[in-house]
XYZ file of C-alpha atoms in Angstrom:
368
model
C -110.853 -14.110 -76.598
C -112.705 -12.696 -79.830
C -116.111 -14.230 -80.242
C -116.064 -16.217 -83.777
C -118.439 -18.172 -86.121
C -121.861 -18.296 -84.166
C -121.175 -17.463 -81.051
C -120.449 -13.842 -82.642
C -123.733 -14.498 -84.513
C -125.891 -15.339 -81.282
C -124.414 -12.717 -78.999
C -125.359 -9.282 -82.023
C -128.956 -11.239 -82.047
C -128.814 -11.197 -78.401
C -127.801 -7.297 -78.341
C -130.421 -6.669 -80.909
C -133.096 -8.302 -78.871
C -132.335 -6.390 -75.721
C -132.313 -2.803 -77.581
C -135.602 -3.935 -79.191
C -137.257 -4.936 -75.673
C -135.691 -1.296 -74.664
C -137.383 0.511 -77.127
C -140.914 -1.540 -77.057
C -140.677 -0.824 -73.636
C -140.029 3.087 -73.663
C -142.085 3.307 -76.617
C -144.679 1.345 -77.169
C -145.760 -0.319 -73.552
C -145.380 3.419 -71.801
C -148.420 4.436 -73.803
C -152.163 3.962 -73.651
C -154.345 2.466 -76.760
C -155.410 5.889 -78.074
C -151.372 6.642 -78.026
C -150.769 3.661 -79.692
C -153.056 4.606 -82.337
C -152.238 7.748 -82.699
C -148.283 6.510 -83.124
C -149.182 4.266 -85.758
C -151.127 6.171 -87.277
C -148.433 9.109 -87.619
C -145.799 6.615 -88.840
C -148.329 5.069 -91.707
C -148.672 8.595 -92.950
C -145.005 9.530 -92.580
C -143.852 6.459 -94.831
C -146.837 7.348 -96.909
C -145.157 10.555 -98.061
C -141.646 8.521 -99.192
C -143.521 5.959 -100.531
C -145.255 8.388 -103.047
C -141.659 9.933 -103.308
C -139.905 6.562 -104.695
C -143.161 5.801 -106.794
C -144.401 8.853 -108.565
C -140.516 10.979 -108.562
C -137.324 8.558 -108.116
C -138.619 6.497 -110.717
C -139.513 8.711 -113.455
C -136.760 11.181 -112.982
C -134.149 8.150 -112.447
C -134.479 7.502 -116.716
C -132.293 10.834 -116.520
C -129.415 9.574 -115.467
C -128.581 8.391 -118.895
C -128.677 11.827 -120.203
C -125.232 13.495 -120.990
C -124.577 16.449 -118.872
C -127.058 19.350 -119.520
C -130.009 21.013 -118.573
C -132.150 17.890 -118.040
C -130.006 16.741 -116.087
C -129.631 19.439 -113.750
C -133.444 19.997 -113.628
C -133.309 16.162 -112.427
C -130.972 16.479 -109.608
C -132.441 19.914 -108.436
C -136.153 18.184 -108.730
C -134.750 15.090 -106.600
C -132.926 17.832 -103.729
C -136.410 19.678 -103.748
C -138.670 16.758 -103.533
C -135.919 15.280 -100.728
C -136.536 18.340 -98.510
C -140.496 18.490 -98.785
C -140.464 14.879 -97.592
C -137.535 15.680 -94.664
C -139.824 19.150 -94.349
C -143.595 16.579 -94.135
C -141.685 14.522 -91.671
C -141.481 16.999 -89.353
C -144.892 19.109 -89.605
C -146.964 16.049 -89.652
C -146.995 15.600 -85.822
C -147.457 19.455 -85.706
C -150.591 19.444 -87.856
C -151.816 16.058 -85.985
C -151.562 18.118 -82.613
C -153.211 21.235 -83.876
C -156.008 19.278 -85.348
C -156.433 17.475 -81.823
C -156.196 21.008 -79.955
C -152.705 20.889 -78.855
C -150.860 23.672 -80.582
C -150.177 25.253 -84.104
C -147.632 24.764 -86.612
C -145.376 28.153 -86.921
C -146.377 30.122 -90.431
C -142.998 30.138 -91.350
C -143.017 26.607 -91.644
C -146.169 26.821 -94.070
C -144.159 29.262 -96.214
C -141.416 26.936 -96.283
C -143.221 24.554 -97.192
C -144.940 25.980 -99.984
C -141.795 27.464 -101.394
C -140.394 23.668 -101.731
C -143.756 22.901 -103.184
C -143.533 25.647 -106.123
C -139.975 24.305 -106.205
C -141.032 21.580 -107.242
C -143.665 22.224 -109.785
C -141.317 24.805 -111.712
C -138.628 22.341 -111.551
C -141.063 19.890 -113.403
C -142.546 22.469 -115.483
C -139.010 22.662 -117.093
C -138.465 19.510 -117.939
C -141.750 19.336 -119.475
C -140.489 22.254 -121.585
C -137.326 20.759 -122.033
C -138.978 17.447 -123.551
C -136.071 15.518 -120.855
C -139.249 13.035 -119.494
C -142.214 12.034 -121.147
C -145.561 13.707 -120.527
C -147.044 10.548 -118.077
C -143.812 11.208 -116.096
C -144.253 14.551 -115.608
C -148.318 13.985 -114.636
C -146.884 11.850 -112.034
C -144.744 14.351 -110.526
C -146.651 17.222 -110.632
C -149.009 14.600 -108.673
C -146.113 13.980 -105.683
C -145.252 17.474 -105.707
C -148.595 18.391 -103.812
C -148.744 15.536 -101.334
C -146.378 16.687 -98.635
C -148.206 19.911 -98.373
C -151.287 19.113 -98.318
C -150.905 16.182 -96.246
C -150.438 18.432 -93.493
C -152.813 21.696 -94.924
C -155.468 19.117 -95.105
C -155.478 18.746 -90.732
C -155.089 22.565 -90.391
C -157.319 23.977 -93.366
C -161.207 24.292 -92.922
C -162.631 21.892 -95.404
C -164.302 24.095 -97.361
C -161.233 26.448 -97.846
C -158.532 22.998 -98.410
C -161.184 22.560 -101.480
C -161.112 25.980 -102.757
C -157.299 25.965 -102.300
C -157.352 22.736 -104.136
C -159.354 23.754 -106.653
C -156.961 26.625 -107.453
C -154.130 24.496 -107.446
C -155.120 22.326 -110.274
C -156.341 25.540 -112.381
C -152.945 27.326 -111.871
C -150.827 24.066 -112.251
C -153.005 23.446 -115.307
C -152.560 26.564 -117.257
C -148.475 26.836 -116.178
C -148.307 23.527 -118.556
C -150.624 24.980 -121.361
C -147.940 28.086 -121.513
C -145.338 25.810 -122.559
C -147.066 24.066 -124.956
C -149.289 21.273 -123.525
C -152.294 20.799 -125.931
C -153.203 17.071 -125.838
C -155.085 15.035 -122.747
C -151.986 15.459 -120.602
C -153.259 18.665 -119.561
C -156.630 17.146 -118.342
C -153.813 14.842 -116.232
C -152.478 17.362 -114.788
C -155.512 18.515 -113.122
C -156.727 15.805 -111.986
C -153.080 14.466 -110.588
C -152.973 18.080 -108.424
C -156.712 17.636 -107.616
C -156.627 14.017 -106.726
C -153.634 14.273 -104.344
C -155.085 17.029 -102.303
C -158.125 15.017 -102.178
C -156.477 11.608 -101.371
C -154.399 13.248 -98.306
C -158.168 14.575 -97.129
C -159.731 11.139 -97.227
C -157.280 9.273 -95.848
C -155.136 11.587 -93.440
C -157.966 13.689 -92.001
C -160.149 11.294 -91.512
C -157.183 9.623 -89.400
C -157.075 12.703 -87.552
C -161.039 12.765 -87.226
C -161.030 8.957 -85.793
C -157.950 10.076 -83.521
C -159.966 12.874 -82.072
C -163.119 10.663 -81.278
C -160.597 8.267 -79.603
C -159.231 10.791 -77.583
C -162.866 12.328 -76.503
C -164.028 8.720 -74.897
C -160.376 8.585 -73.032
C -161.260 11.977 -71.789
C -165.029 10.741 -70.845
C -163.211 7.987 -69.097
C -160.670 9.616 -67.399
C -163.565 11.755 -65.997
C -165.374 9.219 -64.894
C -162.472 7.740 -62.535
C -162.329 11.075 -61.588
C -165.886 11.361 -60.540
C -165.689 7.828 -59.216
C -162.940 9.108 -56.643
C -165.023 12.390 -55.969
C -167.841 10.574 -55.090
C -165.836 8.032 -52.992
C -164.290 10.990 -50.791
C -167.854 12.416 -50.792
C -168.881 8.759 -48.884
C -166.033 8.841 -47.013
C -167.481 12.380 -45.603
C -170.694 11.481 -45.132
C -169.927 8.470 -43.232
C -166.945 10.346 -41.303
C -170.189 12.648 -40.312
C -172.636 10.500 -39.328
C -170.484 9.088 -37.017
C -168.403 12.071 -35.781
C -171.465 14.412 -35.602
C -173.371 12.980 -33.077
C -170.712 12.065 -30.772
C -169.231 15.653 -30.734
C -172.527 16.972 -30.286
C -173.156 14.925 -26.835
C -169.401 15.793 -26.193
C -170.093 19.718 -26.253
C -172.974 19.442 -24.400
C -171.557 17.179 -21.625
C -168.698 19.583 -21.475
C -170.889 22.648 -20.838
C -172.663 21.329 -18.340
C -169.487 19.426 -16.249
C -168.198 23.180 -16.506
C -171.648 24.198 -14.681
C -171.618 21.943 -12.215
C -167.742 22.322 -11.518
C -168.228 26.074 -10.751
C -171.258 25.107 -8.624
C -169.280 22.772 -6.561
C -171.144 19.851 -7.525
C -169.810 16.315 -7.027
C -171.433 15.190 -10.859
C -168.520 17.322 -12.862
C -167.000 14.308 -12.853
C -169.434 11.904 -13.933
C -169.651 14.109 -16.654
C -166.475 14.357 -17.790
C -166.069 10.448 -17.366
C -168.839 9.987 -19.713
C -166.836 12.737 -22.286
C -163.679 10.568 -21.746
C -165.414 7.526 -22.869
C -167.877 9.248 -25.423
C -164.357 10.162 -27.365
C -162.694 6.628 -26.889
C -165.768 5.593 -28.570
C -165.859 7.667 -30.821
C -161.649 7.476 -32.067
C -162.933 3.562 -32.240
C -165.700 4.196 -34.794
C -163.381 6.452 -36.560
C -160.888 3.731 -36.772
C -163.775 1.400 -38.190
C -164.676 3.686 -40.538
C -161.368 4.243 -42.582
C -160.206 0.585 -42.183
C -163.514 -0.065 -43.857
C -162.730 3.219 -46.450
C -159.376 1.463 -47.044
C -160.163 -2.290 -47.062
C -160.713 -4.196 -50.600
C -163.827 -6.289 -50.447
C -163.702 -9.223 -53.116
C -167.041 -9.000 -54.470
C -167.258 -5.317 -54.507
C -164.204 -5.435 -56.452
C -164.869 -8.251 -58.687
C -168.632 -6.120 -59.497
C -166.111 -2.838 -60.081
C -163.538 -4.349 -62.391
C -166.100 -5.654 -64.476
C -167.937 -2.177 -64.756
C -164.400 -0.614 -65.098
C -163.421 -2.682 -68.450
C -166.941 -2.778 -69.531
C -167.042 0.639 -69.784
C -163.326 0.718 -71.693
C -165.120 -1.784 -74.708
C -163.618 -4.920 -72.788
C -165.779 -7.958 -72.833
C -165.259 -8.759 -69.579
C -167.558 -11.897 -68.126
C -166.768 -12.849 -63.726
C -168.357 -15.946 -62.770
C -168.555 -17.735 -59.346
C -168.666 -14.344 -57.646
C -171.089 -16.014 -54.961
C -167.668 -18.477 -53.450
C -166.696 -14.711 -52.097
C -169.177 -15.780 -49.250
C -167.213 -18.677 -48.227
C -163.941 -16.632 -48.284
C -162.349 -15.715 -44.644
C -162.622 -12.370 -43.756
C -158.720 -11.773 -44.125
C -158.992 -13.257 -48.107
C -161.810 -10.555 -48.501
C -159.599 -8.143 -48.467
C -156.080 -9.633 -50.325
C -157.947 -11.032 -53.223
C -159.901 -7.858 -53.671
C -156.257 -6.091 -53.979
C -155.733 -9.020 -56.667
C -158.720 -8.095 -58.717
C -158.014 -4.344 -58.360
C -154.469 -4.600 -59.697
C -155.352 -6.907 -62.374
C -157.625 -4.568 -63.619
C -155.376 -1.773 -63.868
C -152.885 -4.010 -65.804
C -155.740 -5.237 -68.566
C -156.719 -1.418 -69.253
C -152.979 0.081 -68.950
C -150.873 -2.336 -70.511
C -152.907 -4.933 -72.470
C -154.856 -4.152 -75.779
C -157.390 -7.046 -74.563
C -160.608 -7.471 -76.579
C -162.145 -9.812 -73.965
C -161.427 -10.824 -70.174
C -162.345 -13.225 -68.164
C -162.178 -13.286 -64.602
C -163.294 -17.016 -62.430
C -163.221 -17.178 -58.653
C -163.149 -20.859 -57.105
C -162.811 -22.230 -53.214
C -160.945 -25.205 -52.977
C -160.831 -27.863 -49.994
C -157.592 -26.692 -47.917
């Protein structure tokens, strides 16, 4: 029987809410805060680029379509197809230039030709219609004005500064006298340098400086991650030192014993096997302490855990406050050790998959 009316209606919201929670969770839960970030950060600057398209190039270009078929009009369509493949072309270098500002790679130098060939495209396309007299001379500003933002909103993360302004710089100056050839005399020319100017400079405030927060983000996940891994070094250094305290001794009096049953056995003396009675129970002692010592490596003490998850998310800019941490002396000996698993795992969770800002963490004994 075909679904009708809103049962039809409920069961596509249904499907739509299940491929949402699919992506969120393949997405967006997988991944740490500084991913997160750096996600969101790529998409804002992504839509940033076809935002400036529909704004500063659609729209002015669009008045064309009343023209009768001609030049102008043919400028218009190649000027859309141009500007289309810069943004298609932006969409994909952006996570390239992201990664080789942050150290993880380069973008290919064909690319960078490509995309400055779609760039000039773009310009000349414009510089026609100016010529033409097909859009009016604020139009035109506004274009020449998109035509440098997808390429330098990725030049801008791989440039030096200095050398992104001196290529800026020259941009505007060559832009600038390409309109004066074909006649530009008035204030639009001023326009036209600043337009080329001020988009270069807008994708360097905003976009780099994106990039530059990114990269300190990144640097204190680093720090941390080293310090968990220094935490477990020094945790298997412990475990050492303890394992050799207690071994050390013990095998000591065990070689020594040994030696001297062996002397007395090839003497014929009756005490060989003292000795070796006393080895026996020297290493049934010491397997015992050995035992003690990595149930006690392994074992999850409540307060020690409670003191280390609040260090922990302390550390990762969570406000993190534990109180009645003293009821952990009234706990059995057997709790000790399951709620300190609680605490441990609970902690993970806040830092992997919670963007918390505080957490609070309360320990009460009840009667029973």
């Amino acid at each position: 029987m075909v679904p009708l009316g809103a049962e039809a209606l409920s069961g596509e919201s249904d499907n739509v809410l299940e491929r949402y929670r699919r992506w969120r969770k393949g997405v967006w839960d997988e991944r740490s805060h500084v991913e997160r970030m750096e996600f969101q950060s790529l998409i804002i600057v992504r839509l940033m680029v076809w935002f400036f398209f529909l704004a500063w190039l659609v729209m002015p270009v669009a008045q064309l379509v009343s023209e009768p078929p001609g030049l102008p009009l043919l400028l218009g369509v190649l000027l859309l197809i141009c500007a289309t493949a810069q943004c298609v072309l932006s969409w994909r270098l952006l996570p390239l230039a992201f990664g080789e500002y942050l150290g993880r790679g380069t973008v290919p130098a064909r690319s960078w030709l490509l995309a400055g060939a779609l760039m000039a495209g773009t310009l000349a396309l414009d510089l026609g219609l100016e010529a033409t007299g097909a859009l009016d001379k604020e139009f035109t500003v506004f274009v020449a004005l998109f035509a440098v933002i997808p390429y330098t909103a990725e030049r801008c993360l791989t440039m030096p500064l200095r050398t992104f302004q001196q290529w800026s710089l020259a941009a505007a100056v060559v832009v600038t006298g390409a309109f004066a050839l074909v006649g530009v005399r008035d204030m639009s020319l001023l326009g036209y340098a600043v337009g080329v100017y001020g988009g270069a400079m807008i994708c360097l405030a905003s976009i780099r400086c994106s990039a530059w927060s990114l990269g300190v983000m990144w640097q204190a996940e680093r720090g941390r991650e080293a310090q968990a891994r220094l935490a477990v070094a020094e945790e298997r250094l412990r475990f050492g030192r303890d394992l050799h305290d207690v071994m050390g001794r013990n095998l000591a009096v065990i070689a020594l014993k040994s030696e001297l049953a062996v002397q007395l056995a090839r003497r014929g003396r009756p005490e060989a096997e003292e000795q070796m009675i006393e080895v026996q129970r020297i290493a049934r002692e010491s397997q015992r302490e050995v035992q003690e010592v990595v149930r006690g490596y392994r074992e999850a003490s409540i307060g020690s855990e409670l003191a280390g998850a609040q260090a922990v998310l302390t550390a990762a800019g969570i406000d993190c406050r534990v109180t009645g941490a003293e009821a952990a002396d009234e706990l059995p000996t057997g709790a000790h050790a399951a709620l300190g698993w609680v605490v441990r795992e609970a902690a993970t969770n806040v830092l992997r998959h919670g963007d918390a800002t505080w957490c609070a963490i309360t320990l009460r004994v009840g009667a029973g």
